[in-house]
Amino acid sequence: EVQLVESGGGIVQPGGSLRLSCAASGFRFSNYWMHWVRQAPGKGLAWVSRINIGGSRIDYADSVKGRFTISRDDAKSTLFLQMNSLRAEDTAIYYCIKDAFGPRDFWGQGTPVTVSS
Amino acid sequence: QSVLTQPPSASGTPGQRVTISCSGSSSNIGNDNAYWYQQLPGAAPKLLIYNDNQRPSGVPDRFSGSKSGTSASLAISGLRSEDEADYYCVGWDGSLSAYVFGTGTKVTVL
């Protein structure tokens, strides 16, 4: 059974940092592109970042470029999102997704991030 | 601000057909595939349509996707109460080198 379990969310002050993790199981993690998507409270979905197989191709939304870093540890089947210089507008539920936009995409349940003083 | 525009709401009675539009540009929908997600209240999004008009296994054929030029559409036929949800289009924007989601459409079953 495919599982994606996000962790690392919480409450942080503006300008602070958080590192999100997404532990994957039930599939060969190293064979898939992985994505992060977020959803602010009461708002729509927003794509954040993706990383390809092997980690050689990475893309970011303009809103997080230069502040967020996506990475993967295939040996531990884990996806990461390092978030620095956090702003109030980064407050959202962050979802980890396997093979997003494909016929076998799978979403985790999300981890909440709140940026507030 | 999203580059993919959807109507904020759509509605219909059970059994009716509802269509949701997604207006983009030549840098996204007009040049690459469109995808559609359904998000039920309190749940993670679920993929309904990929590659403009393909349904993943398990998605009922009441859901169909189409595309013309820089716009994509999702049609729900035989509307059912369980279709009441938020629907989002999404596509790759080559100019931004990023995926972009639509503004979202809330479907209400009257």
XYZ file of N, CA and C in Angstrom:
681
model
N 0.843 -1.191 0.000
C 0.000 0.000 0.000
C 0.887 1.254 0.000
N 0.586 2.141 -0.938
C 1.352 3.388 -1.021
C 1.010 4.283 0.166
N 2.044 4.825 0.807
C 1.838 5.786 1.886
C 2.830 6.922 1.758
N 2.351 8.121 2.015
C 3.190 9.319 2.108
C 2.810 10.015 3.402
N 3.767 10.142 4.292
C 3.491 10.732 5.596
C 4.365 11.968 5.783
N 3.709 13.125 5.748
C 4.419 14.385 5.931
C 4.581 14.691 7.415
N 5.662 15.359 7.745
C 5.910 15.794 9.114
C 6.782 17.049 9.081
N 6.924 17.672 10.255
C 7.791 18.832 10.346
C 7.067 20.163 10.350
N 5.761 20.132 10.102
C 5.011 21.373 10.135
C 4.858 21.889 11.548
N 4.402 23.135 11.669
C 4.212 23.724 12.986
C 4.054 25.218 12.891
N 4.254 25.874 14.032
C 4.131 27.325 14.104
C 5.522 27.936 14.166
N 5.761 28.923 13.327
C 7.075 29.565 13.268
C 6.877 31.066 13.079
N 7.791 31.843 13.585
C 7.720 33.297 13.444
C 8.170 33.723 12.046
N 7.682 34.857 11.587
C 8.162 35.384 10.290
C 9.676 35.498 10.292
N 10.258 35.071 9.159
C 11.709 35.070 9.041
C 12.354 33.778 9.491
N 11.567 32.913 10.107
C 12.092 31.649 10.613
C 12.184 30.572 9.554
N 12.573 29.384 9.998
C 12.781 28.249 9.090
C 12.067 27.008 9.603
N 11.711 26.146 8.676
C 11.160 24.826 8.978
C 11.659 23.856 7.928
N 11.778 22.601 8.307
C 12.132 21.552 7.347
C 11.036 20.505 7.364
N 10.339 20.391 6.236
C 9.296 19.380 6.101
C 9.916 18.090 5.576
N 9.379 16.970 6.052
C 9.783 15.653 5.564
C 8.559 14.912 5.060
N 8.783 14.022 4.130
C 7.722 13.181 3.598
C 8.277 11.768 3.483
N 7.856 10.899 4.385
C 8.318 9.518 4.391
C 7.444 8.677 3.474
N 8.067 8.037 2.496
C 7.338 7.253 1.504
C 7.506 5.758 1.751
N 6.458 4.999 1.455
C 6.523 3.546 1.553
C 5.510 2.945 0.594
N 5.720 1.673 0.288
C 4.783 0.971 -0.576
C 5.078 1.087 -2.054
N 6.148 1.774 -2.416
C 6.544 1.887 -3.818
C 8.031 2.211 -3.869
N 8.626 2.059 -5.057
C 10.053 2.331 -5.209
C 10.252 3.833 -5.367
N 10.501 4.501 -4.257
C 10.595 5.962 -4.185
C 11.563 6.520 -5.225
N 12.672 5.859 -5.421
C 13.720 6.388 -6.292
C 13.298 6.463 -7.753
N 12.201 5.814 -8.115
C 11.751 5.772 -9.502
C 10.744 6.851 -9.880
N 10.453 7.764 -8.948
C 9.390 8.723 -9.202
C 9.812 10.175 -8.982
N 9.283 11.054 -9.835
C 9.331 12.485 -9.559
C 8.466 12.734 -8.322
N 8.856 13.714 -7.525
C 8.094 14.067 -6.331
C 7.837 15.574 -6.327
N 6.693 15.953 -5.776
C 6.263 17.348 -5.768
C 5.799 17.759 -4.368
N 5.788 19.078 -4.162
C 5.112 19.691 -3.016
C 4.072 20.671 -3.564
N 2.891 20.614 -2.990
C 1.794 21.539 -3.298
C 1.264 22.051 -1.968
N 0.836 23.290 -1.922
C 0.306 23.844 -0.672
C -1.074 24.454 -0.873
N -1.771 24.616 0.245
C -3.108 25.203 0.212
C -3.286 26.074 1.445
N -3.354 27.376 1.231
C -3.573 28.316 2.330
C -4.992 28.144 2.864
N -5.228 28.499 4.100
C -6.562 28.317 4.699
C -7.660 28.977 3.875
N -8.637 28.194 3.463
C -9.760 28.712 2.708
C -9.436 29.123 1.284
N -8.234 28.791 0.822
C -7.800 29.202 -0.518
C -7.605 27.994 -1.432
N -7.181 28.276 -2.659
C -6.983 27.214 -3.639
C -5.619 26.556 -3.526
N -5.396 25.611 -4.438
C -4.142 24.877 -4.468
C -3.050 25.688 -5.152
N -1.818 25.514 -4.691
C -0.679 26.210 -5.298
C 0.496 25.245 -5.362
N 1.024 25.056 -6.543
C 2.196 24.182 -6.716
C 3.418 24.881 -6.139
N 4.277 24.130 -5.479
C 5.449 24.709 -4.817
C 6.758 24.322 -5.505
N 6.956 23.008 -5.708
C 8.249 22.573 -6.208
C 8.170 21.128 -6.683
N 9.149 20.716 -7.482
C 9.276 19.332 -7.902
C 10.750 18.965 -8.025
N 10.992 17.656 -7.936
C 12.342 17.130 -8.096
C 12.247 15.856 -8.914
N 13.161 15.681 -9.833
C 13.073 14.534 -10.723
C 13.750 13.308 -10.114
N 13.683 12.231 -10.859
C 14.389 11.009 -10.480
C 15.883 11.313 -10.456
N 16.542 11.032 -9.377
C 17.969 11.291 -9.244
C 18.302 12.667 -8.695
N 17.339 13.597 -8.763
C 17.541 14.916 -8.169
C 18.287 15.922 -9.025
N 18.458 15.636 -10.318
C 19.226 16.546 -11.173
C 18.399 17.681 -11.755
N 17.059 17.567 -11.674
C 16.179 18.612 -12.224
C 15.241 19.057 -11.108
N 15.271 20.323 -10.794
C 14.442 20.892 -9.723
C 13.799 22.167 -10.243
N 12.535 22.349 -9.943
C 11.811 23.563 -10.308
C 11.057 24.089 -9.097
N 10.869 25.416 -9.074
C 10.162 26.072 -7.975
C 9.156 27.079 -8.512
N 8.101 27.300 -7.744
C 7.209 28.423 -8.010
C 7.968 29.709 -7.711
N 7.649 30.757 -8.442
C 8.324 32.047 -8.220
C 8.187 32.524 -6.780
N 7.054 32.203 -6.165
C 6.760 32.699 -4.819
C 7.697 32.129 -3.748
N 8.384 31.026 -4.053
C 9.258 30.404 -3.052
C 10.705 30.325 -3.515
N 10.959 30.691 -4.761
C 12.310 30.585 -5.313
C 13.296 31.399 -4.482
N 14.421 30.796 -4.154
C 15.439 31.458 -3.352
C 15.240 31.307 -1.860
N 14.074 30.831 -1.443
C 13.796 30.652 -0.009
C 13.596 29.186 0.356
N 13.013 28.408 -0.560
C 12.724 27.002 -0.291
C 13.698 26.137 -1.091
N 14.034 24.970 -0.525
C 14.895 24.008 -1.206
C 14.289 22.616 -1.082
N 14.044 21.994 -2.218
C 13.539 20.624 -2.238
C 14.734 19.673 -2.384
N 14.638 18.521 -1.735
C 15.689 17.522 -1.867
C 15.095 16.148 -1.581
N 15.863 15.107 -1.884
C 15.383 13.759 -1.657
C 16.515 12.875 -1.176
N 16.168 11.907 -0.362
C 17.110 10.887 0.098
C 16.522 9.539 -0.323
N 16.977 9.030 -1.450
C 16.404 7.798 -1.971
C 16.701 6.600 -1.073
N 17.820 6.625 -0.380
C 18.158 5.526 0.519
C 17.163 5.422 1.671
N 16.613 6.575 2.069
C 15.644 6.601 3.173
C 14.216 6.809 2.677
N 14.032 6.819 1.344
C 12.701 7.012 0.757
C 12.002 8.231 1.361
N 12.716 9.326 1.399
C 12.190 10.526 2.049
C 12.411 11.767 1.179
N 11.384 12.580 1.108
C 11.417 13.861 0.402
C 11.477 14.970 1.452
N 12.186 16.036 1.126
C 12.318 17.148 2.066
C 11.936 18.466 1.400
N 11.549 19.419 2.250
C 11.374 20.800 1.810
C 11.919 21.698 2.911
N 13.074 22.287 2.645
C 13.665 23.239 3.579
C 13.081 24.610 3.273
N 12.448 25.210 4.270
C 11.779 26.489 4.068
C 12.437 27.542 4.951
N 13.042 28.529 4.319
C 13.709 29.618 5.031
C 12.997 30.941 4.773
N 13.332 31.939 5.582
C 12.764 33.288 5.417
C 11.251 33.224 5.260
N 10.622 32.504 6.149
C 9.178 32.271 6.038
C 8.384 33.563 6.239
N 7.284 33.639 5.480
C 6.402 34.802 5.504
C 4.993 34.356 5.893
N 4.183 35.321 6.289
C 2.800 34.995 6.660
C 2.074 34.294 5.516
N 2.384 34.697 4.308
C 1.705 34.109 3.141
C 2.145 32.682 2.834
N 3.115 32.181 3.560
C 3.512 30.776 3.415
C 2.657 29.868 4.291
N 1.796 30.455 5.112
C 0.900 29.672 5.960
C -0.024 28.821 5.083
N 0.025 27.517 5.281
C -0.740 26.605 4.417
C -0.588 25.172 4.909
N -1.385 24.299 4.349
C -1.142 22.868 4.462
C -0.233 22.492 3.300
N 0.824 21.764 3.595
C 1.785 21.355 2.582
C 1.607 19.863 2.300
N 1.353 19.561 1.023
C 1.146 18.191 0.592
C 2.368 17.686 -0.184
N 2.733 16.460 0.081
C 3.768 15.742 -0.665
C 3.037 14.854 -1.680
N 3.515 14.824 -2.917
C 2.821 14.069 -3.959
C 3.810 13.226 -4.759
N 3.430 11.984 -4.948
C 4.183 11.069 -5.801
C 3.652 11.176 -7.224
N 4.543 11.417 -8.173
C 4.179 11.351 -9.588
C 2.965 12.223 -9.900
N 2.977 13.445 -9.432
C 1.844 14.358 -9.596
C 1.446 14.497 -11.055
N 0.150 14.622 -11.252
C -0.450 14.866 -12.569
C -0.401 13.642 -13.473
N 0.032 12.514 -12.969
C 0.003 11.299 -13.751
C -1.097 10.369 -13.283
N -1.386 9.317 -14.042
C -2.512 8.430 -13.709
C -2.365 7.703 -12.389
N -1.158 7.673 -11.853
C -0.960 6.987 -10.574
C -0.462 7.950 -9.499
N -0.871 9.231 -9.618
C -0.403 10.176 -8.605
C -1.013 9.841 -7.260
N -0.299 10.212 -6.201
C -0.757 9.896 -4.849
C -0.349 11.040 -3.942
N -1.296 11.510 -3.123
C -1.068 12.631 -2.224
C -1.015 12.158 -0.775
N -0.125 12.766 -0.016
C -0.155 12.571 1.419
C -1.309 13.358 2.016
N -1.472 13.265 3.312
C -2.561 13.963 3.983
C -2.199 15.404 4.349
N -0.938 15.747 4.198
C -0.527 17.129 4.413
C -0.057 17.416 5.823
N 0.782 18.441 5.933
C 1.237 18.911 7.236
C 1.040 20.423 7.288
N 0.463 20.949 8.370
C 0.166 22.374 8.438
C 1.367 23.209 8.870
N 1.523 24.331 8.212
C 2.556 25.303 8.550
C 1.875 26.639 8.831
N 2.172 27.220 9.974
C 1.624 28.523 10.337
C 2.774 29.479 10.617
N 2.795 30.582 9.892
C 3.821 31.597 10.089
C 3.152 32.810 10.743
N 3.489 33.010 12.014
C 2.826 34.061 12.771
C 3.684 34.487 13.947
N 3.598 35.756 14.266
C 4.334 36.264 15.422
C 3.457 36.195 16.681
N -1.273 35.560 -7.947
C -2.415 35.569 -8.880
C -2.233 34.439 -9.899
N -3.297 33.595 -10.003
C -3.204 32.444 -10.882
C -3.262 32.861 -12.338
N -2.565 32.094 -13.188
C -2.591 32.377 -14.621
C -3.666 31.564 -15.317
N -4.325 30.658 -14.595
C -5.419 29.853 -15.137
C -6.716 30.303 -14.462
N -7.667 30.745 -15.266
C -8.896 31.324 -14.737
C -10.074 30.358 -14.861
N -10.741 30.141 -13.743
C -11.946 29.307 -13.697
C -13.092 30.127 -13.124
N -14.333 29.761 -13.468
C -15.469 30.428 -12.812
C -15.487 30.022 -11.336
N -15.826 30.942 -10.430
C -15.791 30.603 -9.008
C -16.814 29.558 -8.602
N -17.910 29.455 -9.338
C -18.937 28.504 -8.947
C -19.680 27.968 -10.158
N -20.264 26.797 -9.963
C -21.132 26.169 -10.957
C -22.131 25.316 -10.183
N -23.298 25.119 -10.766
C -24.293 24.323 -10.052
C -25.215 23.614 -11.021
N -25.895 22.624 -10.509
C -26.863 21.883 -11.303
C -27.675 20.976 -10.414
N -28.743 20.476 -10.969
C -29.583 19.526 -10.237
C -29.109 18.108 -10.540
N -29.449 17.167 -9.688
C -29.042 15.773 -9.946
C -29.441 15.317 -11.341
N -28.481 14.697 -12.021
C -28.724 14.201 -13.366
C -28.313 15.161 -14.467
N -28.152 16.423 -14.134
C -27.766 17.407 -15.145
C -26.299 17.296 -15.503
N -25.941 18.031 -16.549
C -24.545 18.116 -16.997
C -24.017 19.495 -16.621
N -22.851 19.509 -16.020
C -22.190 20.758 -15.636
C -20.828 20.816 -16.318
N -20.478 21.984 -16.832
C -19.182 22.166 -17.490
C -18.419 23.287 -16.810
N -17.134 23.037 -16.555
C -16.253 24.023 -15.923
C -15.148 24.381 -16.912
N -14.937 25.671 -17.106
C -13.906 26.112 -18.038
C -12.626 26.491 -17.299
N -11.528 26.456 -18.044
C -10.209 26.811 -17.512
C -9.496 27.579 -18.622
N -9.358 28.874 -18.420
C -8.778 29.713 -19.463
C -7.318 30.016 -19.165
N -6.467 29.671 -20.115
C -5.037 29.891 -19.938
C -4.442 30.703 -21.056
N -3.241 30.327 -21.466
C -2.543 31.062 -22.512
C -1.679 30.105 -23.321
N -0.960 30.674 -24.285
C -0.115 29.861 -25.142
C 1.096 29.296 -24.395
N 1.390 29.831 -23.228
C 2.549 29.329 -22.480
C 2.182 28.173 -21.558
N 0.896 27.907 -21.401
C 0.508 26.795 -20.529
C -0.480 25.860 -21.238
N -1.774 26.064 -21.068
C -2.763 25.157 -21.646
C -2.596 25.034 -23.156
N -2.267 26.134 -23.811
C -2.139 26.124 -25.263
C -0.930 25.362 -25.771
N -0.024 24.980 -24.870
C 1.200 24.344 -25.327
C 1.536 23.058 -24.569
N 0.687 22.664 -23.660
C 0.964 21.455 -22.867
C -0.347 20.901 -22.339
N -0.245 19.779 -21.633
C -1.442 19.090 -21.169
C -2.158 19.810 -20.036
N -3.456 19.568 -19.960
C -4.282 20.062 -18.859
C -4.676 18.889 -17.966
N -4.798 19.190 -16.680
C -5.149 18.185 -15.682
C -6.257 18.761 -14.809
N -7.058 17.875 -14.257
C -8.155 18.312 -13.404
C -8.156 17.511 -12.103
N -8.353 18.241 -10.986
C -8.443 17.627 -9.668
C -9.776 17.958 -9.025
N -10.269 17.016 -8.236
C -11.446 17.194 -7.400
C -10.998 17.207 -5.950
N -11.498 18.182 -5.177
C -11.177 18.201 -3.753
C -12.470 18.239 -2.941
N -12.755 17.141 -2.278
C -13.889 17.080 -1.378
C -13.538 17.795 -0.080
N -14.534 18.289 0.647
C -14.262 19.026 1.891
C -13.401 18.223 2.861
N -12.303 18.831 3.299
C -11.444 18.211 4.294
C -10.550 17.103 3.787
N -10.512 16.899 2.473
C -9.737 15.798 1.915
C -8.636 16.306 0.997
N -7.660 15.437 0.730
C -6.629 15.757 -0.246
C -7.227 15.693 -1.655
N -6.690 16.460 -2.577
C -7.198 16.439 -3.950
C -7.037 15.071 -4.607
N -7.923 14.806 -5.572
C -7.921 13.552 -6.313
C -7.877 13.871 -7.805
N -6.985 13.205 -8.534
C -6.862 13.441 -9.968
C -8.057 12.855 -10.701
N -8.715 13.682 -11.513
C -9.848 13.230 -12.320
C -9.473 13.029 -13.784
N -8.671 13.948 -14.323
C -8.312 13.938 -15.734
C -6.824 14.266 -15.871
N -6.122 13.507 -16.717
C -4.747 13.846 -17.044
C -4.583 13.865 -18.561
N -3.542 14.528 -19.027
C -3.279 14.624 -20.474
C -4.529 15.050 -21.248
N -5.157 16.098 -20.793
C -6.326 16.749 -21.410
C -7.632 15.981 -21.242
N -7.597 14.665 -21.493
C -8.873 13.947 -21.574
C -8.809 12.494 -21.114
N -7.757 12.132 -20.416
C -7.613 10.747 -19.948
C -8.064 10.615 -18.490
N -8.772 9.539 -18.222
C -9.221 9.287 -16.850
C -8.364 8.213 -16.197
N -7.876 8.487 -14.990
C -7.180 7.426 -14.245
C -8.155 6.292 -13.937
N -7.596 5.146 -13.686
C -8.409 4.004 -13.318
C -9.261 4.327 -12.090
N -10.540 3.991 -12.165
C -11.436 4.210 -11.027
C -12.241 5.493 -11.096
N -11.893 6.386 -11.982
C -12.673 7.624 -12.137
C -13.851 7.332 -13.068
N -15.061 7.619 -12.620
C -16.242 7.308 -13.450
C -16.220 8.050 -14.788
N -16.810 7.418 -15.811
C -16.820 8.057 -17.129
C -17.814 9.221 -17.201
N -18.437 9.547 -16.082
C -19.272 10.762 -16.027
C -18.391 12.012 -16.105
N -17.118 11.829 -15.787
C -16.170 12.937 -15.836
C -15.399 12.874 -17.154
N -15.381 13.993 -17.880
C -14.652 14.016 -19.142
C -13.951 15.361 -19.301
N -12.805 15.315 -19.977
C -12.034 16.518 -20.201
C -11.850 16.781 -21.682
N -11.717 18.061 -22.022
C -11.457 18.444 -23.403
C -10.618 19.711 -23.409
N -10.083 20.010 -24.581
C -9.252 21.207 -24.706
C -9.386 21.771 -26.108
N -9.398 23.105 -26.176
C -9.423 23.777 -27.460
C -8.588 25.047 -27.343
N -7.513 25.100 -28.086
C -6.642 26.263 -28.038
C -6.032 26.449 -26.658
N -6.300 27.584 -26.054
C -5.724 27.899 -24.747
C -6.709 27.681 -23.596
N -7.776 26.956 -23.854
C -8.767 26.678 -22.811
C -9.046 25.189 -22.696
N -9.265 24.772 -21.462
C -9.632 23.385 -21.188
C -10.985 23.377 -20.489
N -11.656 22.236 -20.551
C -12.963 22.116 -19.909
C -13.099 20.768 -19.241
N -13.829 20.778 -18.134
C -14.210 19.550 -17.438
C -15.728 19.472 -17.453
N -16.243 18.346 -17.904
C -17.683 18.137 -17.909
C -18.039 17.032 -16.928
N -19.085 17.267 -16.170
C -19.626 16.253 -15.269
C -21.045 15.975 -15.733
N -21.270 14.775 -16.206
C -22.616 14.416 -16.656
C -23.285 13.552 -15.593
N -24.601 13.531 -15.610
C -25.326 12.749 -14.607
C -24.938 13.181 -13.206
N -24.987 14.485 -12.951
C -24.528 15.064 -11.682
C -25.132 14.341 -10.483
N -24.261 14.080 -9.490
C -24.695 13.386 -8.274
C -24.316 14.215 -7.065
N -24.980 13.983 -5.959
C -24.729 14.783 -4.748
C -23.274 14.667 -4.302
N -22.658 13.506 -4.534
C -21.273 13.325 -4.093
C -20.261 14.067 -4.973
N -20.756 14.697 -6.043
C -19.874 15.495 -6.896
C -19.690 16.912 -6.348
N -20.408 17.224 -5.283
C -20.285 18.549 -4.678
C -18.884 18.676 -4.075
N -18.074 19.549 -4.664
C -16.657 19.649 -4.308
C -16.059 20.860 -5.013
N -14.775 21.089 -4.732
C -14.005 22.088 -5.467
C -13.228 21.390 -6.569
N -13.152 22.038 -7.729
C -12.467 21.464 -8.887
C -11.403 22.444 -9.375
N -10.223 21.895 -9.662
C -9.097 22.719 -10.081
C -8.482 22.177 -11.371
N -8.212 23.080 -12.312
C -7.402 22.699 -13.465
C -5.941 23.026 -13.132
N -5.044 22.425 -13.859
C -3.614 22.681 -13.644
C -2.867 22.352 -14.918
N -1.762 23.078 -15.137
C -0.950 22.815 -16.308
C 0.458 23.335 -16.100
N 1.337 22.884 -16.958
C 2.742 23.327 -16.912
C 2.858 24.620 -17.706
N 3.462 25.630 -17.110
C 3.699 26.882 -17.798
C 5.164 26.958 -18.191
N 5.414 26.907 -19.481
C 6.787 26.910 -19.963
C 7.512 28.221 -19.718
N 6.796 29.310 -19.681
C 7.423 30.609 -19.437
C 7.864 30.746 -17.985
N 7.102 30.182 -17.087
C 7.409 30.237 -15.660
C 8.263 29.059 -15.204
N 8.339 28.025 -16.037
C 8.964 26.759 -15.634
C 8.358 26.283 -14.316
N 7.054 26.258 -14.295
C 6.327 25.893 -13.077
C 4.942 25.391 -13.446
N 4.393 24.533 -12.586
C 2.997 24.167 -12.735
C 2.146 25.297 -12.161
N 1.004 25.534 -12.772
C 0.081 26.546 -12.287
C -1.305 25.944 -12.135
N -1.920 26.197 -10.986
C -3.281 25.733 -10.744
C -4.267 26.836 -11.131
N -5.451 26.405 -11.518
C -6.526 27.340 -11.750
C -7.051 27.898 -10.442
N -7.934 28.861 -10.558
C -8.473 29.556 -9.396
C -9.482 28.715 -8.618
N -9.935 27.634 -9.218
C -10.854 26.730 -8.537
C -12.317 27.067 -8.773
N -13.129 26.018 -8.870
C -14.570 26.158 -9.065
C -15.300 25.298 -8.048
N -16.212 25.913 -7.317
C -17.014 25.160 -6.356
C -18.294 24.705 -7.045
N -18.480 23.410 -7.108
C -19.682 22.839 -7.710
C -20.691 22.509 -6.625
N -21.899 23.021 -6.809
C -22.999 22.779 -5.876
C -24.085 21.976 -6.571
N -24.563 20.962 -5.906
C -25.676 20.163 -6.429
C -26.942 20.625 -5.738
N -27.829 21.192 -6.516
C -29.032 21.829 -5.962
C -30.082 20.825 -5.511
